[in-house]
Coordinates of C-alpha atoms in Angstrom, one line a residue:
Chain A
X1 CA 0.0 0.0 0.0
X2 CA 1.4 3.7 -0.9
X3 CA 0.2 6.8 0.2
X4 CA 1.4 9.8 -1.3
X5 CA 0.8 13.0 1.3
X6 CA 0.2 16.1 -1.3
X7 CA 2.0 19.3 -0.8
X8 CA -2.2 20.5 0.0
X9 CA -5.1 19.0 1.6
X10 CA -7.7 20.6 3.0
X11 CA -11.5 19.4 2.8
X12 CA -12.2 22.5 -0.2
X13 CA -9.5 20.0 -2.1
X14 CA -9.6 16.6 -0.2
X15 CA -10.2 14.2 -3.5
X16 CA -6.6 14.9 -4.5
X17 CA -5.0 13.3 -1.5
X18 CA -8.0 10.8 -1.7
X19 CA -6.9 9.7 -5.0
X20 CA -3.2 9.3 -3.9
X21 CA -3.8 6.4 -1.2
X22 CA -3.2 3.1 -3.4
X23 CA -4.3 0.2 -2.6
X24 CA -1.9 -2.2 -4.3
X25 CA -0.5 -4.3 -1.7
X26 CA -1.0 -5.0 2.3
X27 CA 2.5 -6.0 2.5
X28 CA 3.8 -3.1 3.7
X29 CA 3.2 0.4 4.0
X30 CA 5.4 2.9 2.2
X31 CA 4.7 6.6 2.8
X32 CA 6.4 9.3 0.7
X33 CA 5.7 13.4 1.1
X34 CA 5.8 16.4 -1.4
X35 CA 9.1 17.3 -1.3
X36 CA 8.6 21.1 -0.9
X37 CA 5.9 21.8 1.5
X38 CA 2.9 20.5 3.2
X39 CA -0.4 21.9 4.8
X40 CA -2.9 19.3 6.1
X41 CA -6.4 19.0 7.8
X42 CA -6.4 17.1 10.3
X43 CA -8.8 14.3 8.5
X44 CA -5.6 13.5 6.1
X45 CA -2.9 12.9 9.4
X46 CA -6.3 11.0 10.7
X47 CA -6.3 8.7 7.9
X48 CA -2.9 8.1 7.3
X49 CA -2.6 6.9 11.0
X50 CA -5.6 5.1 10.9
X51 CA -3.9 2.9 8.1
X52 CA -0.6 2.6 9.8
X53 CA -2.3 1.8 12.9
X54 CA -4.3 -1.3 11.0
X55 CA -0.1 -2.2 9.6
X56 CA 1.3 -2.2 12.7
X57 CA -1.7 -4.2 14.6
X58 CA -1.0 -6.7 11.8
X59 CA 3.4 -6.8 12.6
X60 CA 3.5 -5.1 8.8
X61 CA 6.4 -2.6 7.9
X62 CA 5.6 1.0 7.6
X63 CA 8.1 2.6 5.5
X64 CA 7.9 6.5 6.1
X65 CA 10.5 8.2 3.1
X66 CA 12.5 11.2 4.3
X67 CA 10.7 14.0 4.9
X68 CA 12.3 17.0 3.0
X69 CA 9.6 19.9 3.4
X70 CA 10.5 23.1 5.8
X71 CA 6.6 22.2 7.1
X72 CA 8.2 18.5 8.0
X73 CA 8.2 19.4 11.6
X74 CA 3.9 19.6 11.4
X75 CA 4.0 16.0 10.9
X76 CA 5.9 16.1 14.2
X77 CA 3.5 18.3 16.2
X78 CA 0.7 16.7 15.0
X79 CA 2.1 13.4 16.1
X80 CA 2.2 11.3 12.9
X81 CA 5.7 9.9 13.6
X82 CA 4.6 8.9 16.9
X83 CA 1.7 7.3 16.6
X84 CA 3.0 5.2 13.2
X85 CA 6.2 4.5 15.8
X86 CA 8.5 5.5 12.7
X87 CA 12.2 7.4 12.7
X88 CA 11.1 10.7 11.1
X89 CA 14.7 10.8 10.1
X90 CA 15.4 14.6 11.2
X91 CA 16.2 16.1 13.7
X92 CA 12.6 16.9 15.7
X93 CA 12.4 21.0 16.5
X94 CA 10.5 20.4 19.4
X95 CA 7.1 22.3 19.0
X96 CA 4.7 22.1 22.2
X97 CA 1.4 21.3 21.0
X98 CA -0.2 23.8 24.0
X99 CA -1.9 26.5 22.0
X100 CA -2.0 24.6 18.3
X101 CA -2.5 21.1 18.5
X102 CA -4.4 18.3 19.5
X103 CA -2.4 15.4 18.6
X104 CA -3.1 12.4 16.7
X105 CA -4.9 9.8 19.4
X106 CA -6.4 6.4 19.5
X107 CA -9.9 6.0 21.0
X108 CA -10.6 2.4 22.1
X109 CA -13.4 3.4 24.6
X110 CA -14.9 5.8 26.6
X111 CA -12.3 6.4 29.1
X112 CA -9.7 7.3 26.5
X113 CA -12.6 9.7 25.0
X114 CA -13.0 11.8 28.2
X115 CA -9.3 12.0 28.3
X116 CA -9.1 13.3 25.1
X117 CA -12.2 16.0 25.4
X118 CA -10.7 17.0 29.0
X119 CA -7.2 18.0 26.9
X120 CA -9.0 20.0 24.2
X121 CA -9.2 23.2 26.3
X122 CA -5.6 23.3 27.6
X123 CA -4.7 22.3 24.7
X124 CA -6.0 24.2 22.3
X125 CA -6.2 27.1 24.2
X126 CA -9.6 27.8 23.5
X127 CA -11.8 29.7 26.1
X128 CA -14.7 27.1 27.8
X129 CA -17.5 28.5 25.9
X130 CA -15.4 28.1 22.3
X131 CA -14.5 24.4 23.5
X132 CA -18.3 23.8 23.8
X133 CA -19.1 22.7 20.0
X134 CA -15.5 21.2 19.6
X135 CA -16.0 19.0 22.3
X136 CA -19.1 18.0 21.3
X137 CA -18.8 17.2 17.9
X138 CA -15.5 14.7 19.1
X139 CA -17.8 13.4 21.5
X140 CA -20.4 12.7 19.1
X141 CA -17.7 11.2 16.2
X142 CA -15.6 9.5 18.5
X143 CA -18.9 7.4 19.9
X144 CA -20.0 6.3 16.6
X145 CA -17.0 5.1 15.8
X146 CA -16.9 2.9 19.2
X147 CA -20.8 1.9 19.0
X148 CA -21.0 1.2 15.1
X149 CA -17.6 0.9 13.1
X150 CA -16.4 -2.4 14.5
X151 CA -13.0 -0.8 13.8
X152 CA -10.0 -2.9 15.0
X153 CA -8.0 0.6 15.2
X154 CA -10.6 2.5 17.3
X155 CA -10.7 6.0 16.2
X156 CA -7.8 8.0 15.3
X157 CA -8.6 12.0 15.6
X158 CA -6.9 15.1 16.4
X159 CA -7.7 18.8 16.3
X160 CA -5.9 21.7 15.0
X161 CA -6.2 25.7 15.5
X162 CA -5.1 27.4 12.4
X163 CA -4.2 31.1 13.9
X164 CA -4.2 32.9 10.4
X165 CA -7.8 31.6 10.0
X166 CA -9.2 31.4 13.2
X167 CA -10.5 28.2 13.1
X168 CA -10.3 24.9 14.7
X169 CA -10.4 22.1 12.4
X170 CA -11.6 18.3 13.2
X171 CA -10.5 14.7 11.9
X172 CA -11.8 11.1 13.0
X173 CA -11.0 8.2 11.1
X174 CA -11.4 4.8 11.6
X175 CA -10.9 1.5 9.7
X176 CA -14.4 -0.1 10.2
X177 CA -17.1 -1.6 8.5
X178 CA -18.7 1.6 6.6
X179 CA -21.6 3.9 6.7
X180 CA -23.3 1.4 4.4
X181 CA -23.0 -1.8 5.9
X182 CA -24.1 0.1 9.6
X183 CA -26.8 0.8 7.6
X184 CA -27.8 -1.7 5.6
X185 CA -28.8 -3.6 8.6
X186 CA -32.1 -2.3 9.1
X187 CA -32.1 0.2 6.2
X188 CA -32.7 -0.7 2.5
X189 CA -29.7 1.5 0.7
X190 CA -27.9 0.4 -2.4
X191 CA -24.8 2.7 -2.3
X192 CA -22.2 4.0 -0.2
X193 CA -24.0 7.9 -1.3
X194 CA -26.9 6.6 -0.4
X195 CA -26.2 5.5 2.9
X196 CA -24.1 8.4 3.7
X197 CA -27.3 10.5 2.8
X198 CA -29.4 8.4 5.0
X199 CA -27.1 8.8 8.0
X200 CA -27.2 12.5 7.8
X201 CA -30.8 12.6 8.2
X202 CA -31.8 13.3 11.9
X203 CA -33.5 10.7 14.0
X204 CA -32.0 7.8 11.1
X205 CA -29.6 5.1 12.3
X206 CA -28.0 1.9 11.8
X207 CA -29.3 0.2 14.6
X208 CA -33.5 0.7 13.9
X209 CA -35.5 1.4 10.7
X210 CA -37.6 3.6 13.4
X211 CA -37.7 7.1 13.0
X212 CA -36.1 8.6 16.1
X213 CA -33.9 5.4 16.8
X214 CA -33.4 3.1 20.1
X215 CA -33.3 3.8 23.8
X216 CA -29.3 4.2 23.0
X217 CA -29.3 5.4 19.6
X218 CA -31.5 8.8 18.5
X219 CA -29.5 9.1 14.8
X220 CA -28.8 12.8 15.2
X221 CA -25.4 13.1 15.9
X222 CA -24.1 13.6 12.3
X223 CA -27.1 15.5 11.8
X224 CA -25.8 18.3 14.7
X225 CA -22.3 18.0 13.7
X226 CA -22.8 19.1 10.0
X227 CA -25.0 21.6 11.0
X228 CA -22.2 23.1 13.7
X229 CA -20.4 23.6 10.7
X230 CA -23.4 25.5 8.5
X231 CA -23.7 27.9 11.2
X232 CA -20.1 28.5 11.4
X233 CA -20.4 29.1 7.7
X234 CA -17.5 26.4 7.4
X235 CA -16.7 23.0 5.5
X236 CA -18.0 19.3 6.6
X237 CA -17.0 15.9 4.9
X238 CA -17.7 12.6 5.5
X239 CA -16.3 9.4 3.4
X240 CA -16.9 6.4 3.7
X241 CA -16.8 3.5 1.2
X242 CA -16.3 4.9 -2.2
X243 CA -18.9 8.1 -1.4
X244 CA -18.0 11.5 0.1
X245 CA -20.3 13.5 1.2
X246 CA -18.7 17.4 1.4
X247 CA -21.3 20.1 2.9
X248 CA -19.9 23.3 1.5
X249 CA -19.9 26.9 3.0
X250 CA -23.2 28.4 2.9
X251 CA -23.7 31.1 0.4
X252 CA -24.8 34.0 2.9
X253 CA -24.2 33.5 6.7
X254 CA -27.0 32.1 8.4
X255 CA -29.3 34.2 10.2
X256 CA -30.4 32.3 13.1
X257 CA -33.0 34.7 13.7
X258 CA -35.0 33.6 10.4
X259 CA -35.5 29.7 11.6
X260 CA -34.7 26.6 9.7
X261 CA -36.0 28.0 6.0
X262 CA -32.1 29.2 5.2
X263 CA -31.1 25.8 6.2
X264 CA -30.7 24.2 2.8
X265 CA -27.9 21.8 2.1
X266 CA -25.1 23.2 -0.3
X267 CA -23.3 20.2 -0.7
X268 CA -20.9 18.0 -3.1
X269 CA -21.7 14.2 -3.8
X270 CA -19.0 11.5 -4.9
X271 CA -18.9 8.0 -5.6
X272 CA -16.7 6.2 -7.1
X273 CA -13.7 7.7 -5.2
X274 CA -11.2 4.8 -4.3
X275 CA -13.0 3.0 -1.4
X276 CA -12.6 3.9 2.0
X277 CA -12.6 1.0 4.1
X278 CA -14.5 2.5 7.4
X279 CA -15.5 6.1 8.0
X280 CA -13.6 9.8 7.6
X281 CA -15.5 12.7 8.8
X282 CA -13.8 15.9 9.0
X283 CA -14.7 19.5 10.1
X284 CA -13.8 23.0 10.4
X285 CA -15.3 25.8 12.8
X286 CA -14.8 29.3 13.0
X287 CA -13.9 31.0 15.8
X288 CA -15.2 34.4 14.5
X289 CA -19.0 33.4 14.6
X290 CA -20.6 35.7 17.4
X291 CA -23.4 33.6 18.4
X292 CA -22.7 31.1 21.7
X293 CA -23.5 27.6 21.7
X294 CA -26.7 27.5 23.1
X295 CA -28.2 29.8 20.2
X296 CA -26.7 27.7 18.1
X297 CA -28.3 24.7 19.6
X298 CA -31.9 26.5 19.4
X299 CA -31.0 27.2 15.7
X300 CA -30.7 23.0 15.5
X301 CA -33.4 22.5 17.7
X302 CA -36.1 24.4 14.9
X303 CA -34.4 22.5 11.9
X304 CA -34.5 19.1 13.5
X305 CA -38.1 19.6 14.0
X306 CA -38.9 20.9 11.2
X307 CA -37.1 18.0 9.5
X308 CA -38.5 15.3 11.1
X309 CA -42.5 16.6 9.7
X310 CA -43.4 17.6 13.0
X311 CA -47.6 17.1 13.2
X312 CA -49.3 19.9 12.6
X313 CA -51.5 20.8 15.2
X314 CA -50.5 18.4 18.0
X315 CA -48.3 20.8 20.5
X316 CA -46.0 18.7 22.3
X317 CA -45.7 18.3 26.1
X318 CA -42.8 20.6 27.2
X319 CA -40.3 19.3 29.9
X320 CA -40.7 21.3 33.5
X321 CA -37.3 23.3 34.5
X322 CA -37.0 24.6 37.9
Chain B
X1 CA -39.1 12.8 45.4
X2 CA -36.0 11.3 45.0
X3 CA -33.0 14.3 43.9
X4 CA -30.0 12.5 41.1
X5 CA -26.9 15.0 41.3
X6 CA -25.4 14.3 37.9
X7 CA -22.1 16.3 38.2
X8 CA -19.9 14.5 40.0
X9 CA -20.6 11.8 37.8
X10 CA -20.8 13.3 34.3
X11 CA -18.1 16.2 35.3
X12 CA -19.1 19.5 33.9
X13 CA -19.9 18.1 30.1
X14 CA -22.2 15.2 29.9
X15 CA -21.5 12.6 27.3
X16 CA -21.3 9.4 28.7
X17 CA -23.8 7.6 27.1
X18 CA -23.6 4.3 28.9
X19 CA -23.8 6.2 32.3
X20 CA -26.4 7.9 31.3
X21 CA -28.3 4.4 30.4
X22 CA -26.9 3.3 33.9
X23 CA -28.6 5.9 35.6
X24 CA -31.8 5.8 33.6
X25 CA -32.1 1.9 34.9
X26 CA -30.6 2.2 38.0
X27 CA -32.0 5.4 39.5
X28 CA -34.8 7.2 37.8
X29 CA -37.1 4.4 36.6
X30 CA -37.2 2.3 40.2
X31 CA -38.1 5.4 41.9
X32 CA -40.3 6.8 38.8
X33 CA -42.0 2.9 39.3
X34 CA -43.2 4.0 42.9
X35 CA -44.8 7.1 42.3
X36 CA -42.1 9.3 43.4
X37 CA -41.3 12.5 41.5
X38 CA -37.2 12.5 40.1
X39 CA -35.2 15.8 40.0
X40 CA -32.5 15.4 37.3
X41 CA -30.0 18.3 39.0
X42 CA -27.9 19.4 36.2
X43 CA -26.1 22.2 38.5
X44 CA -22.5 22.5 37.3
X45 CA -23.1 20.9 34.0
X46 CA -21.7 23.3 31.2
X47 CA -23.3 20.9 28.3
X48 CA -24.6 17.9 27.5
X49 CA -24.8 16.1 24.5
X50 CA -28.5 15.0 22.3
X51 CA -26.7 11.6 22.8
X52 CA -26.4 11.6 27.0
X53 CA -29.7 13.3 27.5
X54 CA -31.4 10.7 24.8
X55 CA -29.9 7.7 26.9
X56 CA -30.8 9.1 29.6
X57 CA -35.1 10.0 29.3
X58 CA -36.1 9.1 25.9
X59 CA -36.9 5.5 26.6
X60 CA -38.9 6.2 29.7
X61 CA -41.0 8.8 27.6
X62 CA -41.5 5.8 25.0
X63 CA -42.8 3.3 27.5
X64 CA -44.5 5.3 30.0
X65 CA -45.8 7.8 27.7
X66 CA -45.3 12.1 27.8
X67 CA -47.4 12.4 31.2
X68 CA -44.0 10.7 32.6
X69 CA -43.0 14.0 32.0
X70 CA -44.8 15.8 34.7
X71 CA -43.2 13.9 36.8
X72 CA -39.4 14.0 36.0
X73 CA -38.2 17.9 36.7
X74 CA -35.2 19.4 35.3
X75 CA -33.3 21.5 37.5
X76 CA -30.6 23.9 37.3
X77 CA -29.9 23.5 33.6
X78 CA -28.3 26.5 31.8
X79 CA -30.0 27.4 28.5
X80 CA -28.1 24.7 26.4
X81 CA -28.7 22.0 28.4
X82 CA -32.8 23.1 28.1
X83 CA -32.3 23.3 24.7
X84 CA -30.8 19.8 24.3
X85 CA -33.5 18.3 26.6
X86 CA -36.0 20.1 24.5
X87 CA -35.0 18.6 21.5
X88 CA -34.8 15.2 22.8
X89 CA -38.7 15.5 24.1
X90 CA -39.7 17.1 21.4
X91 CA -38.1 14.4 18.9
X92 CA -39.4 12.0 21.4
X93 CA -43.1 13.0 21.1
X94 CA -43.0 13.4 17.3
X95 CA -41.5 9.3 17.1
X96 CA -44.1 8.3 19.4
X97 CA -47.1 10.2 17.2
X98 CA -45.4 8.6 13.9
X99 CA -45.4 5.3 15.3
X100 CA -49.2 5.3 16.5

């Protein structure tokens, strides 16, 4: 197996990288860089280790070519090296990740995903209230990687701040059994697209063909994340199999004001991309948007409603809060 | 009435599903099975996720039906936590319509 790690690759441009993981042999692993420079989301370095992780469960070399690029030492701080357990074969300028990074991280189970959300603060040196959708969209990932994927690997993610930008991007990976196959179980879908399209839907999930899910499983978590992202008026992707699913930036920012009726999907569909095996989701979010979380939550609250054909004319009963 | 402190088991963002399901069986449906009112105290708790407060009520609102709801109270929540349990009861409601 080769994976070639292009000079850029970012979800806006993600197919190119996407295209350069070949799947000729599971001998071995051999990873080779641009030579001049790199910048990566976070997805990519999740990937990446997600298939090294698989090699190395397996006892199969990872060969990792010299890195040459001035942006080598990224790999470094993002912990690629580390978590493949290969030389990077220069000298590491030590980088601490306080402030930047969350670094590449394997999530077998719950315990390893409170550690992880507890460090996304210090860490990333956001403020509590900007760690709020951060650490709930891992949350959300990281858990249907553990409940559905079956992955061997458990879920690879890690988090980046990108100053010049002001946002935080998002990657989880995983090397499971797909979006489809979670959801071909109870769901009659033909296609990788198509099941990625069902799974987006809120109150749809693998483990029910009832609307509004289990006592365990409610089939809105992809549903909030993506729409995190609308609101922050940044990019979404999910691939699985050989679909991806990119939500792109809305055209005009979304007034949260005006209810669910700006809340259409501007989005890119691909199939026939070289198949995936398991589940990539990655995300960007701004920094710069003004409203807190909990607006942003009410702005949710109206679409999912709206989207599940709420019955006209039956209120519902409202919780009590004292 | 019977009072469940979630904090110092969640910590200050609740996501733990499978705790949440442990408390649902453990704690709120015994005491909700005789008669007794149950104050879910969310004081301290920054967020939740849909996911925790789903594991958590929505199965008790399935099987005993949305009166259940006058008798489990909500206290202390800040106004995401509200509008996460909001949305759960709501989506709750709208299942249980489509499925009768």
């Amino acid at each position: 197996m080769h994976i070639e790690i292009p000079n850029s690759a970012f979800i806006g441009n993600i197919e190119g990288f996407l295209r350069n993981i070949f799947y000729d042999t599971n001998e071995s692993l051999n990873i080779t860089s641009n030579p001049k420079w790199m910048s990566l989301h976070p997805v990519v370095t999740c990937m990446i280790s997600a298939i090294g992780l698989e090699f190395i469960d397996n006892q199969k070399k990872i060969f990792f070519e010299p890195v040459t690029a001035k942006s080598r030492n990224y790999l470094s701080a993002i912990g690629l090296f580390k978590i493949l357990n290969v030389d990077p074969g220069f000298q590491i300028a030590e980088h601490e990740a306080t402030g930047r990074y969350i670094p590449l991280t394997r999530i077998k189970n719950a315990n390893q995903l409170k550690d992880f959300i507890n460090e996304i603060v210090p860490l990333l040196h956001t403020t509590p209230e900007q760690a709020d959708p951060i650490k709930y969209i891992i949350s959300e990932l990281v858990r249907n990687v553990l409940e559905h994927s079956r992955s061997k690997v458990g879920a690879v993610a890690c988090a980046q701040y990108f100053k010049k930008t002001n946002r935080i991007s998002i990657g989880v990976a995983d090397r499971g059994i797909g979006i489809y196959s979670a959801m071909a179980k109870h769901h009659n879908v033909k296609s990788d697209l198509e099941a990625i399209n069902l799974a987006l839907k809120p109150g749809i999930t693998g483990t029910t063909n009832k609307v509004g899910g289990t006592e365990y499983n409610a089939g809105a978590g992809l549903f909030f994340t993506k729409s995190i992202a609308y609101v922050s008026k940044d990019y979404f992707m999910l691939y699985s199999g050989d679909s991806l699913y990119k939500q792109l930036k809305p055209k005009v920012t979304p007034q949260l004001d005006l209810g669910v009726e700006v809340f259409t999907d501007r989005a890119t569909k691909k199939e026939k991309l070289p198949k995936w095996q398991g589940t990539a989701v990655g995300i960007d979010i701004s920094m710069d948007i003004n409203q807190d979380f909990s607006v942003l939550l009410e702005f949710i609250r109206k679409a999912y409603t709206i989207r599940l054909k709420k019955t006209k004319g039956i209120k519902n009963k409202k919780p009590k809060f004292i | 009435m019977t009072t469940i402190y979630l904090l110092g088991r969640t910590g200050d963002f609740a996501e733990n599903k499978d705790l949440a399901r442990e408390i649902r069986i453990k704690e709120i449906i015994p005491n909700l099975n005789k008669g007794e009112e149950v104050i879910l105290d969310f004081s301290g708790i920054n967020s939740a996720t849909q996911s925790f407060i789903h594991a958590l009520i929505s199965d008790i609102i399935r099987k005993k039906g949305v009166k259940v709801l006058d008798k489990i109270l909500f206290k202390n929540c800040n106004k995401k936590v509200q509008t996460i349990i909001s949305i759960v009861v709501d989506y709750v409601q709208d299942s249980l319509l489509e499925t009768n």
